Coordinates of C-alpha atoms and ligand atoms in Angstrom, one line a residue:
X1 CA 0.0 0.0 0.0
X2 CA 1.1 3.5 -0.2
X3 CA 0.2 6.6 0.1
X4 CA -1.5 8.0 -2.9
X5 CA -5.1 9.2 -2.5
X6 CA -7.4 7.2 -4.3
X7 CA -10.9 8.7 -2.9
X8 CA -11.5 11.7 -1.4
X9 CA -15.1 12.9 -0.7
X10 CA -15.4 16.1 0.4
X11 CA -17.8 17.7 2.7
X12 CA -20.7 15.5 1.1
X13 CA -24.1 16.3 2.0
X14 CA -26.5 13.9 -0.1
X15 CA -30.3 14.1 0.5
X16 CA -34.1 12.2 -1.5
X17 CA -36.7 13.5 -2.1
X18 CA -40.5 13.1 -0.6
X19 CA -43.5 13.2 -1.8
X20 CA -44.7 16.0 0.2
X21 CA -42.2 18.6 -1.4
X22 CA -39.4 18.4 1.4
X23 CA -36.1 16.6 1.7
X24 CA -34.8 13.7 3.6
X25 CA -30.6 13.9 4.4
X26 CA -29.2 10.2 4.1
X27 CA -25.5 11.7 4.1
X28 CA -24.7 14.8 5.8
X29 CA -21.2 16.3 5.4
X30 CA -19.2 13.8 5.2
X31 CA -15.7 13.9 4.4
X32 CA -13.5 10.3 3.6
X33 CA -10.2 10.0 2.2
X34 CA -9.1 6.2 1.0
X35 CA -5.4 5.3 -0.1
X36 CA -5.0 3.8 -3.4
X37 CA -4.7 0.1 -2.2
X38 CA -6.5 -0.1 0.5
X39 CA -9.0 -2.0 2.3
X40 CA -11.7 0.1 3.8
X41 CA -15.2 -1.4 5.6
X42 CA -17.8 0.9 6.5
X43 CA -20.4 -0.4 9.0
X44 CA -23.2 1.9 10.7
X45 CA -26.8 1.3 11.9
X46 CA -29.4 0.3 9.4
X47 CA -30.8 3.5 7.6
X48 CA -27.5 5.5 8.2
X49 CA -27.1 6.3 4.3
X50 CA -24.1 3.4 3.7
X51 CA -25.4 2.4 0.6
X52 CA -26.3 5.7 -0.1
X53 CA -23.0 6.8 -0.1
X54 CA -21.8 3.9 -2.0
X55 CA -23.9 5.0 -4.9
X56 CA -22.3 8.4 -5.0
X57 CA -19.2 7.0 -5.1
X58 CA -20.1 4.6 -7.8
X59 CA -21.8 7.8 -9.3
X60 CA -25.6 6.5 -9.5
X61 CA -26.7 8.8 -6.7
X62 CA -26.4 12.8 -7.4
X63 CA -24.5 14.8 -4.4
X64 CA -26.3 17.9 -3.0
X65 CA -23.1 19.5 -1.6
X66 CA -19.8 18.4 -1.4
X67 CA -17.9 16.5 -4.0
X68 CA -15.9 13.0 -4.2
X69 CA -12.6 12.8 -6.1
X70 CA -11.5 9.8 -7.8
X71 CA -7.7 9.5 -8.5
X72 CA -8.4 13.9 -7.7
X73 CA -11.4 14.0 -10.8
X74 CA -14.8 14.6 -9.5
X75 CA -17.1 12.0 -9.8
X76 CA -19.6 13.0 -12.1
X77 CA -21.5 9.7 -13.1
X78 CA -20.7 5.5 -13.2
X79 CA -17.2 4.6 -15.2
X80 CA -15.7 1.2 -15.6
X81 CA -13.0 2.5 -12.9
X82 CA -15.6 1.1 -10.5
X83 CA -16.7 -2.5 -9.8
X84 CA -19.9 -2.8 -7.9
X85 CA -21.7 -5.5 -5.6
X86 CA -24.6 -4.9 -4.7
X87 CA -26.5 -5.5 -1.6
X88 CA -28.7 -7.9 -3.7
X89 CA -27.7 -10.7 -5.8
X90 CA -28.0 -9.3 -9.4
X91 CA -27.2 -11.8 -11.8
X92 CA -29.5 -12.3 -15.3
X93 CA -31.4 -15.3 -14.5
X94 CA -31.1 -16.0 -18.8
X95 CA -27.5 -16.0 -19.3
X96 CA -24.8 -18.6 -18.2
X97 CA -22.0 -17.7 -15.3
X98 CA -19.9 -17.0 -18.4
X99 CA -22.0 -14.7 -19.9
X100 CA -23.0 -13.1 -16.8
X101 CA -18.9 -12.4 -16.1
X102 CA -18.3 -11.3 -19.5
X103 CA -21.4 -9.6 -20.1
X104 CA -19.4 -6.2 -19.3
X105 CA -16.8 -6.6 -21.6
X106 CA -19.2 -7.4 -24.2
X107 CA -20.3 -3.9 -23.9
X108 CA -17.0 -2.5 -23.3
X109 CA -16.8 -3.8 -27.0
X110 CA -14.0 -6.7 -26.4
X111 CA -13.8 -9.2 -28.9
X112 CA -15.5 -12.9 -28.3
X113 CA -12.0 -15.0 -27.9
X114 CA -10.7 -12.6 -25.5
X115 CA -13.4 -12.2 -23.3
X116 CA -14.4 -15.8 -23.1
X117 CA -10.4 -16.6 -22.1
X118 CA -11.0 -13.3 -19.5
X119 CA -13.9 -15.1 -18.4
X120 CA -12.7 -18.7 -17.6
X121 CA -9.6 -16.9 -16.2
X122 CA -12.1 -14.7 -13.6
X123 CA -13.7 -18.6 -12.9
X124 CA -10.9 -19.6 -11.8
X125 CA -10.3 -16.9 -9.6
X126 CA -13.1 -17.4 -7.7
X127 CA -12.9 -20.9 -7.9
X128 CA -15.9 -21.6 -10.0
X129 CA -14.1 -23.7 -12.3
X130 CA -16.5 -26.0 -14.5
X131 CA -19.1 -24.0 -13.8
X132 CA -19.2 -21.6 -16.8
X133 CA -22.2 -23.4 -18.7
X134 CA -24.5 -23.4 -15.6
X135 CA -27.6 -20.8 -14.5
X136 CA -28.0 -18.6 -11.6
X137 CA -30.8 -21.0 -10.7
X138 CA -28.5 -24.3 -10.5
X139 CA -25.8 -22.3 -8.6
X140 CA -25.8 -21.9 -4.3
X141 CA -26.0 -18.3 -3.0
X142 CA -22.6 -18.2 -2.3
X143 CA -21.7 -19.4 -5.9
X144 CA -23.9 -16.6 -7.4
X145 CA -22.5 -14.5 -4.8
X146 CA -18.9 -15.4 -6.6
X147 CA -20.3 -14.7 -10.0
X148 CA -20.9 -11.5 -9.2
X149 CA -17.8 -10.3 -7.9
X150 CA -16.3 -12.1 -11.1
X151 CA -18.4 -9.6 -12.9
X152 CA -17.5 -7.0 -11.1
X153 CA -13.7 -7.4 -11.3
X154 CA -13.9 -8.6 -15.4
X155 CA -13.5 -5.3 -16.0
X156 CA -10.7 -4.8 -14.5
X157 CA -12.0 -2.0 -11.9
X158 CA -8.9 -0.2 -9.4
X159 CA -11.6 0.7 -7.3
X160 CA -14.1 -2.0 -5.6
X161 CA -17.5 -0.8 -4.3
X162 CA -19.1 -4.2 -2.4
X163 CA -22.1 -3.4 0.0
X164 CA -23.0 -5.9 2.3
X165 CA -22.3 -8.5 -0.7
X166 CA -22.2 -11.8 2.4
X167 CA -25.3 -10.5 3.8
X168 CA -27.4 -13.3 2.7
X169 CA -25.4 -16.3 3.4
X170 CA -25.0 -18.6 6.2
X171 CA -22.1 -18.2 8.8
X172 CA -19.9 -20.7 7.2
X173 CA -20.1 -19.5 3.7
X174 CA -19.6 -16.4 4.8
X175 CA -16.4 -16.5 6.3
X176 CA -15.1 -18.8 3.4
X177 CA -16.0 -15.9 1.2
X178 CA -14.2 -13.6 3.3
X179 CA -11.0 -15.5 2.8
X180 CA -11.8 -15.6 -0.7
X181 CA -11.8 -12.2 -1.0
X182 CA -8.9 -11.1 0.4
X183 CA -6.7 -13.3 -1.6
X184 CA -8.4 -12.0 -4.8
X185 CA -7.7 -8.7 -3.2
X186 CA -4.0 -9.7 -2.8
X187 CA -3.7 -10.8 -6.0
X188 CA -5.6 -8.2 -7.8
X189 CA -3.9 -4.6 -5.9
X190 CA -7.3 -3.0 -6.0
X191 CA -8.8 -0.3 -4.0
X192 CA -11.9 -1.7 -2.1
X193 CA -14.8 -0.1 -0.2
X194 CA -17.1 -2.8 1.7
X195 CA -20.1 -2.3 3.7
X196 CA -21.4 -4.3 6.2
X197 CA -23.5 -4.9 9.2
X198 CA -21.1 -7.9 10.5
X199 CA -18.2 -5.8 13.0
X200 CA -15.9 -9.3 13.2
X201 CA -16.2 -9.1 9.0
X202 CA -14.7 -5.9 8.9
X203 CA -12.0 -6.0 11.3
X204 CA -11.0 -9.6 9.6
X205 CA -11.3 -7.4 6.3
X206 CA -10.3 -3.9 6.3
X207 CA -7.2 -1.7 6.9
X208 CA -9.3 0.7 8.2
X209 CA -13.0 0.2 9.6
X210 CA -14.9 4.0 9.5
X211 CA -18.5 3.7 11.2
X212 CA -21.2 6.2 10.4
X213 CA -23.8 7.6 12.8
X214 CA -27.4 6.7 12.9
X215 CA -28.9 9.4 10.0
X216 CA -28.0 11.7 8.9
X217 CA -25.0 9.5 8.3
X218 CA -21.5 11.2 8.9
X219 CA -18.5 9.5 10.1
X220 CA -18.0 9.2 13.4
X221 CA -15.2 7.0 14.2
X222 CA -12.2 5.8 12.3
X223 CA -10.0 2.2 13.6
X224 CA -6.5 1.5 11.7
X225 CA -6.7 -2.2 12.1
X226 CA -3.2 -3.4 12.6
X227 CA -3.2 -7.3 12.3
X228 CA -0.6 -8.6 10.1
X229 CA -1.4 -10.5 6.9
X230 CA -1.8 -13.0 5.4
X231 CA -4.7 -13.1 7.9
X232 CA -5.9 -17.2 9.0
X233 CA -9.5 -17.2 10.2
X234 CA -7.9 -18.6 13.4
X235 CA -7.3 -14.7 13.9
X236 CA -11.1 -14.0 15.4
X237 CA -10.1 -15.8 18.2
X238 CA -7.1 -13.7 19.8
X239 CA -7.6 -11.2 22.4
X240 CA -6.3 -8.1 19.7
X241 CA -9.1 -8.9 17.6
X242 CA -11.5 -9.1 19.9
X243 CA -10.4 -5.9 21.2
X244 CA -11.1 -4.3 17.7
X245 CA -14.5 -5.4 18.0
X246 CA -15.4 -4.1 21.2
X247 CA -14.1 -0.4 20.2
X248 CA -16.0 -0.6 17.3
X249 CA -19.6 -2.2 18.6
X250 CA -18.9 1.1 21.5
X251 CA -19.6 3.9 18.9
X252 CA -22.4 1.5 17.6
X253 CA -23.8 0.9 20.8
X254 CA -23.2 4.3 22.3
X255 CA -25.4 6.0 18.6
X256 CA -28.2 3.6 18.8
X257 CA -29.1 5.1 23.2
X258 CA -28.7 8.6 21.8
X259 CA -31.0 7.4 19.0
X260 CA -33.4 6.2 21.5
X261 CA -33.4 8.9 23.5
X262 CA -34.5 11.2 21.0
X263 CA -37.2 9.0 20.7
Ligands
LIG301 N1 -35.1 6.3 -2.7 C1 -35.2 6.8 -1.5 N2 -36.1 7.7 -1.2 C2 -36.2 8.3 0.0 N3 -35.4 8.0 1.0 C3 -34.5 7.0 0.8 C4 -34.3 6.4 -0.4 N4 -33.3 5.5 -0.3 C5 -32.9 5.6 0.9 N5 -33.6 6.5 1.6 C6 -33.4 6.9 3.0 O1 -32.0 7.3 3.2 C7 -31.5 6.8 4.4 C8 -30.2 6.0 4.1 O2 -30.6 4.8 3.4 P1 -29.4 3.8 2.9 O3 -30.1 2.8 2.1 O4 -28.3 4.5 2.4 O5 -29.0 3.2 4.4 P2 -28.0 2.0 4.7 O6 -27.1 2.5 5.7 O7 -27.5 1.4 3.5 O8 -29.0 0.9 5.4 P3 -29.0 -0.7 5.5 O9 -27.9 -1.0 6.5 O10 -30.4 -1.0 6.0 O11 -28.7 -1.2 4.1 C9 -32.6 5.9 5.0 O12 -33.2 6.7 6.1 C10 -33.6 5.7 3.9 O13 -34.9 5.7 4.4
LIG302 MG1 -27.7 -0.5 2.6

């Protein structure tokens, strides 16, 4: 890792809105920088505008203030700089787990010999081998949950957006994944921004956990996780991890009493 900025939002204030004629704030001025390279979880409450902020970032969502830098270029709309997970499977139901992984370098306009061997390459990866001819339907949620990050790293993306992509499997699948994805992410140098609700899968994860407040999201703590790597999942289990945890589920714990006292 070093220390080149890859992301730098700025001040970012992002709001929807209702019905009625008024505004609702997801994101409130926040501000985030992220080094090119690195491995940065955000976790929060439920509602606290993670996903939100994710879709700026990937450039789906429109900012109301502020601004977000990529690589110091404001982000002004979706690019194939970004790969994205989303928090729900989204594989085509009608094409194969080839077709699904290639399906973005078909529109990137890459010819049919090179991105089938791109395809069985990303397969491999992510340990799907064999399984190039089958259908979303015939795969487990984990192996669709593979697929898509396939997809999302065909086209070859320095920055990683993945928001809560384990939320849907069991515990044990889960943590597999997890190991999976940080030896693609060792092999592939890539910046990645994950979200999730699960505080042990971010410290195992990230560099750097950030938690946002309850909404109007805005950062409100920051943990440099400092376990070495390569990291075995044997690693949940010392007293340095579970310390981690414990900091983090505080500013968790601490935002949700405030929340319910203003209730
Ligand atoms: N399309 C929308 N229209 C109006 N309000 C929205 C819309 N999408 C999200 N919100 C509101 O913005 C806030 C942030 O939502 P967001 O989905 O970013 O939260 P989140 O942190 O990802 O939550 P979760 O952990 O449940 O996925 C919530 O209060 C939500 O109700
Ligand atoms: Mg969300």
């Amino acid at each position: 890792m070093n220390d080149l900025t890859k992301l730098h939002a700025r001040n970012v204030t992002i709001t929807y809105p209702l019905k009625d004629g008024k505004e609702v704030t997801a994101v409130s001025d926040l501000s985030l920088k992220v080094r090119e390279g690195e491995f940065v979880c955000i976790v929060g409450p439920s509602g606290c505008g993670k996903s939100t902020l994710l879709g700026a970032i990937a450039g789906f969502q429109p900012i109301k203030h502020g601004e977000i830098l990529l690589n110091g270029r404001a982000i002004k709309g979706p690019g194939r700089d970004r790969g994205v997970v989303f928090q729900q499977a989204s594989l085509f139901p009608w094409r194969t787990t080839l077709d699904n992984i290639i399906y973005g370098l078909e529109l990137a306009g890459v010819d049919k010999k090179k991105r089938r061997e791109r395809g069985e390459e990303l397969l491999h990866l992510v340990g799907l081998d064999g399984f190039s001819s089958h259908y979303p339907y015939q795969l487990s949620g984990g192996m669709q949950q593979r697929v898509n990050l396939a997809r999302a790293l065909a086209i070859e993306p320095s920055l990683m957006l993945l928001d809560e992509p384990f939320g849907a499997l069991d515990a044990q699948t889960r943590e597999y994944m997890q190991v999976e994805l940080l030896r693609i992410w060792a092999a592939t140098s890539q910046t990645v921004i994950l979200v999730t609700h699960d505080i042990g899968e971010a410290v195992y994860l990230a560099d750097r956990v950030v938690v946002m407040s309850a909404r109007p999201g805005r950062i409100c703590e920051t943990t440099e996780i400092r376990l070495p790597r390569p990291r075995p999942l044997e690693i949940k289990r010392s007293s340095e991890f579970q310390a981690y945890e414990a900091h983090i589920w505080m500013f968790i714990a601490h935002d949700s009493e405030e929340l319910r006292e203003a209730n």
